[in-house]
GROMACS .gro file of C-alpha atoms in nm:
model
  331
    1UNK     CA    1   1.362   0.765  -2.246
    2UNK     CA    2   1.613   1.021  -2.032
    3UNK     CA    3   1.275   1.235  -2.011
    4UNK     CA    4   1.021   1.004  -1.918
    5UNK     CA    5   0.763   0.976  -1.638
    6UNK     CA    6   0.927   0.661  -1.567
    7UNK     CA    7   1.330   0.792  -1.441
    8UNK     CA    8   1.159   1.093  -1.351
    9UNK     CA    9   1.015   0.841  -1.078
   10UNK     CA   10   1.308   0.640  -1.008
   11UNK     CA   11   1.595   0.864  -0.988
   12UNK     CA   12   1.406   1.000  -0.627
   13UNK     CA   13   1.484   0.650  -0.519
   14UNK     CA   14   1.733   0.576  -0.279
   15UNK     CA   15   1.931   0.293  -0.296
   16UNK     CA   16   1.738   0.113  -0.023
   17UNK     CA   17   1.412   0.208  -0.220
   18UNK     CA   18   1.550   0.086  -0.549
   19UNK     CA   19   1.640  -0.274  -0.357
   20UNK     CA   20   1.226  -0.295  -0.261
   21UNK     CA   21   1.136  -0.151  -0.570
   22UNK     CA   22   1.288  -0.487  -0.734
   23UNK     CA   23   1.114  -0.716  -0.509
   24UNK     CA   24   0.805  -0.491  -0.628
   25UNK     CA   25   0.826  -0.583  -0.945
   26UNK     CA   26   0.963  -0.916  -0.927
   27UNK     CA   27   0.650  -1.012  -0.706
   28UNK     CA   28   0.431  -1.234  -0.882
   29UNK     CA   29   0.104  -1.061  -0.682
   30UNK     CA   30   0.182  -0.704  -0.895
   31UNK     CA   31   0.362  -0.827  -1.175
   32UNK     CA   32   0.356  -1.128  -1.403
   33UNK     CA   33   0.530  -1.003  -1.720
   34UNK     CA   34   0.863  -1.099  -1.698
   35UNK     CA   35   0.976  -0.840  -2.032
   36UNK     CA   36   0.918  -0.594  -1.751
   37UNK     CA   37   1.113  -0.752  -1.517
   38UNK     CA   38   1.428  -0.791  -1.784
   39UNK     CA   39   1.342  -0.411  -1.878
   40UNK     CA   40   1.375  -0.288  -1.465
   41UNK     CA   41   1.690  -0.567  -1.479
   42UNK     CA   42   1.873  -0.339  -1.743
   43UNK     CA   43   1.750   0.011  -1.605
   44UNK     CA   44   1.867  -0.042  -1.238
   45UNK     CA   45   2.232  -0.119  -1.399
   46UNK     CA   46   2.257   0.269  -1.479
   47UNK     CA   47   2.169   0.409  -1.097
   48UNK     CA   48   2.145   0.623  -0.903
   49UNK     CA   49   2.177   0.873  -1.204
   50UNK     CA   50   2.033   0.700  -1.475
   51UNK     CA   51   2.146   0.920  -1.728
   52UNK     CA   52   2.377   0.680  -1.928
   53UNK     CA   53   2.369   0.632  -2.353
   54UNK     CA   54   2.231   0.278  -2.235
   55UNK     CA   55   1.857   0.382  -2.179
   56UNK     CA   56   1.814   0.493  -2.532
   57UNK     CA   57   1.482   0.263  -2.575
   58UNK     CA   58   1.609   0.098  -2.919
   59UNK     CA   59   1.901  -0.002  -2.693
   60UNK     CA   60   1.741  -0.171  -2.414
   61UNK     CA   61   1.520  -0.315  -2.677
   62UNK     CA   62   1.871  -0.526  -2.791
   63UNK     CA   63   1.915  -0.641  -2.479
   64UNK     CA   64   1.570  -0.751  -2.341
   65UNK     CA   65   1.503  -0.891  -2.739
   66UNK     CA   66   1.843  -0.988  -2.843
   67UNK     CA   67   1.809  -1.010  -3.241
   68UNK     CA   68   1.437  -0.885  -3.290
   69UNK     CA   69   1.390  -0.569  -3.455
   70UNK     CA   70   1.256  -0.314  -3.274
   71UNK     CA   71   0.895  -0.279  -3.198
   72UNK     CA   72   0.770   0.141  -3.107
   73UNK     CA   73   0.498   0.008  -2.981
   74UNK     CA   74   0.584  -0.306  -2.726
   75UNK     CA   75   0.835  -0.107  -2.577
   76UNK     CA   76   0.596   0.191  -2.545
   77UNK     CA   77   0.400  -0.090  -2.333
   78UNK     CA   78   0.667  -0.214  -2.150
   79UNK     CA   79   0.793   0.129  -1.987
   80UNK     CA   80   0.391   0.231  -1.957
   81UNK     CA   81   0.366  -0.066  -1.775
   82UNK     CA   82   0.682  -0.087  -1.503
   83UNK     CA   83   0.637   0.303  -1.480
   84UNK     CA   84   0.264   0.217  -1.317
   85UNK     CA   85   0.461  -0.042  -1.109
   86UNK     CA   86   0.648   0.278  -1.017
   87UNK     CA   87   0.345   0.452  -0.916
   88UNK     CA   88   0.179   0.208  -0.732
   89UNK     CA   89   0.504   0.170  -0.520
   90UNK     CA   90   0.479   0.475  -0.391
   91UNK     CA   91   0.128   0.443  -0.313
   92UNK     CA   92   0.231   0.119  -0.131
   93UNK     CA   93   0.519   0.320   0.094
   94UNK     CA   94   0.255   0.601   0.202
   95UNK     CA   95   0.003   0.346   0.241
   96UNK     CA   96   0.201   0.118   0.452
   97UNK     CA   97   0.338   0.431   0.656
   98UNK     CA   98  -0.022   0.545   0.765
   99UNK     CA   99  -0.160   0.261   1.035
  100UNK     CA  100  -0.478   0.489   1.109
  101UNK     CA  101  -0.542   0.432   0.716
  102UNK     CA  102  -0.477   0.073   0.788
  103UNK     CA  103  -0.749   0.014   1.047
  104UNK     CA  104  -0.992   0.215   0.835
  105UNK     CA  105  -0.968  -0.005   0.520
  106UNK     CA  106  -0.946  -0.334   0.755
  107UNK     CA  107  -1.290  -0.228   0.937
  108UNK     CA  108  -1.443  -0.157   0.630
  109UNK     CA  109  -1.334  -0.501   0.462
  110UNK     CA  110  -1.456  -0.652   0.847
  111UNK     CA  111  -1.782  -0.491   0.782
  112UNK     CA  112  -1.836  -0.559   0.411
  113UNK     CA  113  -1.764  -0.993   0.499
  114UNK     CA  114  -2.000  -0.945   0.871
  115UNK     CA  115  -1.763  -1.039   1.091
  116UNK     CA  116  -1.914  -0.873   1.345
  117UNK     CA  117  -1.701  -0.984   1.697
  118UNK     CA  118  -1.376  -0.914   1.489
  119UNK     CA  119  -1.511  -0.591   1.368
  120UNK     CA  120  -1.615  -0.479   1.681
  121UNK     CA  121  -1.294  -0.585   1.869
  122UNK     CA  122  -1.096  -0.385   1.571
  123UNK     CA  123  -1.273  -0.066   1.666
  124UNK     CA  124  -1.196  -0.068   1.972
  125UNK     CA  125  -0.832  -0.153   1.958
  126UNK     CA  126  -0.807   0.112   1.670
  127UNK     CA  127  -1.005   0.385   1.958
  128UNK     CA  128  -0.767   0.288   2.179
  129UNK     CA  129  -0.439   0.308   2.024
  130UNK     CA  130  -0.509   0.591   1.800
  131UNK     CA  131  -0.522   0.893   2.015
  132UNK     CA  132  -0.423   1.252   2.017
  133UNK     CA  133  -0.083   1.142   2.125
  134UNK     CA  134  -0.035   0.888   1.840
  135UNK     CA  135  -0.107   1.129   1.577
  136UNK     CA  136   0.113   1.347   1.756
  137UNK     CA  137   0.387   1.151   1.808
  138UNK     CA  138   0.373   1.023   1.435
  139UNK     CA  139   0.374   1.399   1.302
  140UNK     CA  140   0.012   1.440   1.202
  141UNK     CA  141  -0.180   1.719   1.191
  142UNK     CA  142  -0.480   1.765   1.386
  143UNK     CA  143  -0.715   1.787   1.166
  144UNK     CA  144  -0.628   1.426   1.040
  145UNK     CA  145  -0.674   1.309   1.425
  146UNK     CA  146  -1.045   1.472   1.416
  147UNK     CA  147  -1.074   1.332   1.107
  148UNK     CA  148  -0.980   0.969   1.223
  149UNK     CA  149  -1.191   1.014   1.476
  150UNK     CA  150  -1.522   1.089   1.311
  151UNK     CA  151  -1.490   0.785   1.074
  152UNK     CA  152  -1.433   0.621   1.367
  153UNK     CA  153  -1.751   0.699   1.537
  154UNK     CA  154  -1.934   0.657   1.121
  155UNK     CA  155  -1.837   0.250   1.204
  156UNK     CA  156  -1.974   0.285   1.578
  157UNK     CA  157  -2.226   0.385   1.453
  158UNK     CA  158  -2.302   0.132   1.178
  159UNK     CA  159  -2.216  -0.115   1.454
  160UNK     CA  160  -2.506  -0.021   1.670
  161UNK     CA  161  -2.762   0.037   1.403
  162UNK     CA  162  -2.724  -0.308   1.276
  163UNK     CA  163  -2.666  -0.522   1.578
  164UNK     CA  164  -2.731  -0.284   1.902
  165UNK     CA  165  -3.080  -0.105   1.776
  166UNK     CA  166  -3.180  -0.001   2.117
  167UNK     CA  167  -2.869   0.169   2.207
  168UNK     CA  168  -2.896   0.552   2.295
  169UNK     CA  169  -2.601   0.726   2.059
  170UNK     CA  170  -2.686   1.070   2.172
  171UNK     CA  171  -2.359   1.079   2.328
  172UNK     CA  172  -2.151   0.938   2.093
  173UNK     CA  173  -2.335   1.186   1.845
  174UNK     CA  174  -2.228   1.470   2.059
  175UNK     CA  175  -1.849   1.372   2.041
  176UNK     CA  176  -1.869   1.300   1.703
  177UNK     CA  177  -1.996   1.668   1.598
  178UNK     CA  178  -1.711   1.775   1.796
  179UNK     CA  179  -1.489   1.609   1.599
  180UNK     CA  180  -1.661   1.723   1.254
  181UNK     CA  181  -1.645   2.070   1.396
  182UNK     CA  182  -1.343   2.080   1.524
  183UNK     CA  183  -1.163   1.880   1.166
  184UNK     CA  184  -1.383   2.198   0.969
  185UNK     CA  185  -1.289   2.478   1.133
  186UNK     CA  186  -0.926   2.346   1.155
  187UNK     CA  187  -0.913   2.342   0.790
  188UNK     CA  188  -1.139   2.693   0.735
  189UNK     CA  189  -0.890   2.851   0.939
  190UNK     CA  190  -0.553   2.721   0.789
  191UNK     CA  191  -0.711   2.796   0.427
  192UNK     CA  192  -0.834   3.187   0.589
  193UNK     CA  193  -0.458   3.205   0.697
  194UNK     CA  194  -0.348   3.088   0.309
  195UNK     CA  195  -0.606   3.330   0.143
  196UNK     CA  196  -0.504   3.663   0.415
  197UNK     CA  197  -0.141   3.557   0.266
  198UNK     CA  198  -0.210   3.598  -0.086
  199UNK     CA  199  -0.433   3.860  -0.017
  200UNK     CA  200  -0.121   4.043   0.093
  201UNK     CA  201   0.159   3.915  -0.097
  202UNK     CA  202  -0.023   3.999  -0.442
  203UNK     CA  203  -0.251   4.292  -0.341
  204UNK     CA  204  -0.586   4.116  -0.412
  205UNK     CA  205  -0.934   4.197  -0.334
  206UNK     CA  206  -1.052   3.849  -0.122
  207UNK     CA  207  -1.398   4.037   0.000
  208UNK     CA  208  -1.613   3.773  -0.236
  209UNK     CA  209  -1.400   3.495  -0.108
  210UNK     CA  210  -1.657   3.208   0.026
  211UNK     CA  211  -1.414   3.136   0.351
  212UNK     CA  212  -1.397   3.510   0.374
  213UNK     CA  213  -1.763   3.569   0.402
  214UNK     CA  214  -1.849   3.297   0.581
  215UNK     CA  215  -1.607   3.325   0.886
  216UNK     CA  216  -1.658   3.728   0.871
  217UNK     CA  217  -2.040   3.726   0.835
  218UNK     CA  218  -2.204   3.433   0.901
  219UNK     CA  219  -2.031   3.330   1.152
  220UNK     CA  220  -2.014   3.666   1.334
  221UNK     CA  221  -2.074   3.666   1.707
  222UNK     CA  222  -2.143   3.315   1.713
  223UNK     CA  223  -1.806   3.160   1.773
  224UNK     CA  224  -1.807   3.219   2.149
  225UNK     CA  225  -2.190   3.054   2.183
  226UNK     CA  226  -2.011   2.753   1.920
  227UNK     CA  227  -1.693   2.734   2.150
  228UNK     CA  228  -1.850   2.676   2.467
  229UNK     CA  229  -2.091   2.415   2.344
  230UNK     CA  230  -1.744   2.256   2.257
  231UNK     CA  231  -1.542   2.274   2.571
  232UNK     CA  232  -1.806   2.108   2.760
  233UNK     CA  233  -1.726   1.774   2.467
  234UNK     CA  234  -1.425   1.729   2.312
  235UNK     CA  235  -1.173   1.750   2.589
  236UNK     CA  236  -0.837   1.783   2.458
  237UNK     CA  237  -0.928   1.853   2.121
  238UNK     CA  238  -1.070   2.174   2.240
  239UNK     CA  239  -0.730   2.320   2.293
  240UNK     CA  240  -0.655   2.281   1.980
  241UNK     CA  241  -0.943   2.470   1.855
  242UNK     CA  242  -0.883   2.743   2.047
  243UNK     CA  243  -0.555   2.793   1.895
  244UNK     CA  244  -0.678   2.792   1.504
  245UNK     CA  245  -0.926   3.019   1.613
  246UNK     CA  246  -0.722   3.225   1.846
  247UNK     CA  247  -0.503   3.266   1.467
  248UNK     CA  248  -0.797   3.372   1.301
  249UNK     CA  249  -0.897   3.641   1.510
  250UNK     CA  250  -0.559   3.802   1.510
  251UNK     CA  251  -0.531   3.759   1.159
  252UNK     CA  252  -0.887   3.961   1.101
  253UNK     CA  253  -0.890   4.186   1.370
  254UNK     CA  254  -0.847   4.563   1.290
  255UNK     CA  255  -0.552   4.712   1.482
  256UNK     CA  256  -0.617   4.477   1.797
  257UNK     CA  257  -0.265   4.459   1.908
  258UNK     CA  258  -0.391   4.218   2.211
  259UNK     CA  259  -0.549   3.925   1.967
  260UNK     CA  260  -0.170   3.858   1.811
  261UNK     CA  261  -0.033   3.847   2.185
  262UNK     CA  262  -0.282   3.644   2.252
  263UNK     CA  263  -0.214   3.431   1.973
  264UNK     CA  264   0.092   3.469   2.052
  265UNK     CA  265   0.130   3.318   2.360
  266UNK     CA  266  -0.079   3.054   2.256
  267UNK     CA  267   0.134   2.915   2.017
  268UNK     CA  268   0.459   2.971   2.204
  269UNK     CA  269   0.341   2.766   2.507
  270UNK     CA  270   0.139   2.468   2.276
  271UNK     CA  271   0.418   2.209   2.264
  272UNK     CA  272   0.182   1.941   2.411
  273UNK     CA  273  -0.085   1.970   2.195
  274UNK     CA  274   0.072   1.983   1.844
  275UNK     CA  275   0.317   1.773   1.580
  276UNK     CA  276   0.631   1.900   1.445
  277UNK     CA  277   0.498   2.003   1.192
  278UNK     CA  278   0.180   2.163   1.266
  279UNK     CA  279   0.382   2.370   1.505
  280UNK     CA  280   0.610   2.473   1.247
  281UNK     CA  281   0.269   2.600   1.028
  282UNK     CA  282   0.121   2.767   1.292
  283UNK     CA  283   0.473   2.947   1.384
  284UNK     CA  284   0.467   3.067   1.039
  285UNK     CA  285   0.097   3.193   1.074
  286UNK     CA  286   0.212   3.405   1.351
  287UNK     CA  287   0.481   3.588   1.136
  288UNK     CA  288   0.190   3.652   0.861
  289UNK     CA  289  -0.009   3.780   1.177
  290UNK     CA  290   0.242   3.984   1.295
  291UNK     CA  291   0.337   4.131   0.926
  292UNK     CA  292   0.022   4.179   0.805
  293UNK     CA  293  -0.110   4.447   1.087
  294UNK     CA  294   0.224   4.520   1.336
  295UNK     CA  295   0.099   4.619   1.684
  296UNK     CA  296   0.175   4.975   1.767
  297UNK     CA  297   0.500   5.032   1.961
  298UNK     CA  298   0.665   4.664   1.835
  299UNK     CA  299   1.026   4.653   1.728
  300UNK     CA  300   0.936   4.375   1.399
  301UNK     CA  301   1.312   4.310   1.440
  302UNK     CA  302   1.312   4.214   1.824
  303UNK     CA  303   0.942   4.070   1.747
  304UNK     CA  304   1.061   3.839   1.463
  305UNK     CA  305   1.351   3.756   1.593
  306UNK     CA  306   1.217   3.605   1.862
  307UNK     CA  307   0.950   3.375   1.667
  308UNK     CA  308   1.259   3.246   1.487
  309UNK     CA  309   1.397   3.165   1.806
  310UNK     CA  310   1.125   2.983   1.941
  311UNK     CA  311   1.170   2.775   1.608
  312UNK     CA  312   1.518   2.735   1.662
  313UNK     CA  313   1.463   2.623   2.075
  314UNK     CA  314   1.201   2.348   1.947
  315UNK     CA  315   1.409   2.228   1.654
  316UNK     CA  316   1.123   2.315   1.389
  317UNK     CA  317   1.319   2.594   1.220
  318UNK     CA  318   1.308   2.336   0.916
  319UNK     CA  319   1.064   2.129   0.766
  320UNK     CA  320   1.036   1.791   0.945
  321UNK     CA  321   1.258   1.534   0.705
  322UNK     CA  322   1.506   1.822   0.577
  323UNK     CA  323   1.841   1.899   0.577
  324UNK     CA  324   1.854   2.254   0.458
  325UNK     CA  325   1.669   2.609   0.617
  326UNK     CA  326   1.457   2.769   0.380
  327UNK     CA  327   1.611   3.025   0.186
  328UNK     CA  328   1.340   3.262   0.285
  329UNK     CA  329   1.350   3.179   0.680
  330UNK     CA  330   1.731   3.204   0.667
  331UNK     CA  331   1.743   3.529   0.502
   0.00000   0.00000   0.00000
């Protein structure tokens, strides 16, 4: 039992956690079988280490079935059974922390039962309240906001088609395939950063990559015409853009000192635009940009030093949530 799937779960509970994590499984909604309630009854006695004699399973057996012998294979169902309970909790916590998620799944539900005033007053409040800020302010990344955004627009959509057929959506199209472009590149560009990384780290050949080739050849010469189709749609979100892609041009170009300062000074100045943690990421990007091909005539000392310190200034030297520096970054 010591090794299971089960205190392997609950031991990363905190004590507030374990207190919900009762109700859980006392709630009649996700659990009727009250042998799992007794087992979670004599587990929780044992926190926060759970490492006592007492979870041997033959002796919880004795005390959820005082005087039965034991049975391998009810217990086997019992701790199968509250360890799901364990898993779905923490699908419940992320759930219930993610309110964009929330309006998704509620417009959907809206849609699927017609209710088609409610629905469309939902959207609305959800286009409303769920802005760039918002997923800044609750430590998103951007991508997720673009994201949002286009499955957003997929229920506008819907919306018109089935109960506004004569409405032009040629705009809303246009905003939408800014969003879809912008939420793809986004995510091209982070993974182009990832792959250049290992490229490095581990000496590998990345030339047949499918990111590689596509960024490198396909889209060669074509992200300036791409860019200004853009600008002219997707307001804010275009600054945004511009940053990923200023990161992916100093990351491929070939001893062009002036794309990293130009990255550079992107990301230094970009407060407004980004989370916590995206800033963090993209601060990290710039030291791979920076290592990777040093400009000529740059102290890496004096150049590093200073990223750090930009960290430091904007309280994102660690990862959003923890307590310690990185062993890496503080070395």
């Amino acid at each position: 039992m010591h090794k299971s799937s089960l205190l392997e779960i609950i031991r990363t509970f905190t004590q507030k956690e374990l207190i919900k994590f009762d109700d859980f499984v006392n709630s009649p909604y996700f659990n009727k079988n009250k042998n799992v309630i007794n087992l979670f009854i004599e587990i929780k006695k044992y926190a926060p280490d759970f490492a006592h004699n007492g979870l041997e399973k033959e002796l919880l057996w004795e005390k959820i079935f005082p005087g039965k012998e034991y049975n391998y294979g009810i217990m086997k169902n019992l701790i199968f059974d509250l360890n799901k309970l364990a898993e779905q909790y923490i699908i419940s916590m992320k759930f219930n922390e993610d309110e964009p998620l929330h309006s998704k799944y509620l417009l959907r539900g809206l849609f699927d039962r017609y209710m088609q005033d409610y629905f469309f007053k939902t959207m609305v409040a959800a286009e409303r309240k769920y802005n760039m800020k918002y997923f800044l302010q609750k430590n998103y990344e951007s991508a997720d906001y673009f994201r949002f955004r286009a499955e957003l627009k997929d229920f506008d959509f819907t919306y018109q088609q089935h109960f506004k057929v004569k409405t032009n959506l040629i705009e809303k199209y246009n905003l939408n395939s800014a969003n879809l472009i912008s939420e793809f590149f986004i995510e091209i560009f982070k993974t182009y950063n990832n792959i250049e990384a290992e490229s490095v780290n581990r000496n590998s050949d990345v030339s047949n990559n499918p990111i590689v080739f596509f960024l490198k050849y396909v889209m060669k010469d074509k992200f300036e015409m791409l860019f200004d189709k853009l600008k002219n749609i997707s307001g804010e979100g275009y600054d945004v853009l511009k940053i990923y892609f200023l990161m992916f041009e100093s990351l491929s170009a070939d001893k062009n000192a002036s794309k990293y300062f130009d990255f550079k000074d992107c990301v230094l100045n970009s407060r407004k635009y980004l989370s916590d943690s995206e800033m963090r990421s993209l601060h990290s990007c710039l030291i791979n940009s920076y290592t990777f091909d040093p400009p000529e005539g740059t102290n890496s000392d004096i150049e590093l030093l200073e990223i750090f310190d930009y960290m430091i200034e904007k309280n994102i030297i660690k990862r959003p949530g923890e307590r310690w520096i990185e062993e890496h970054v503080f070395s």
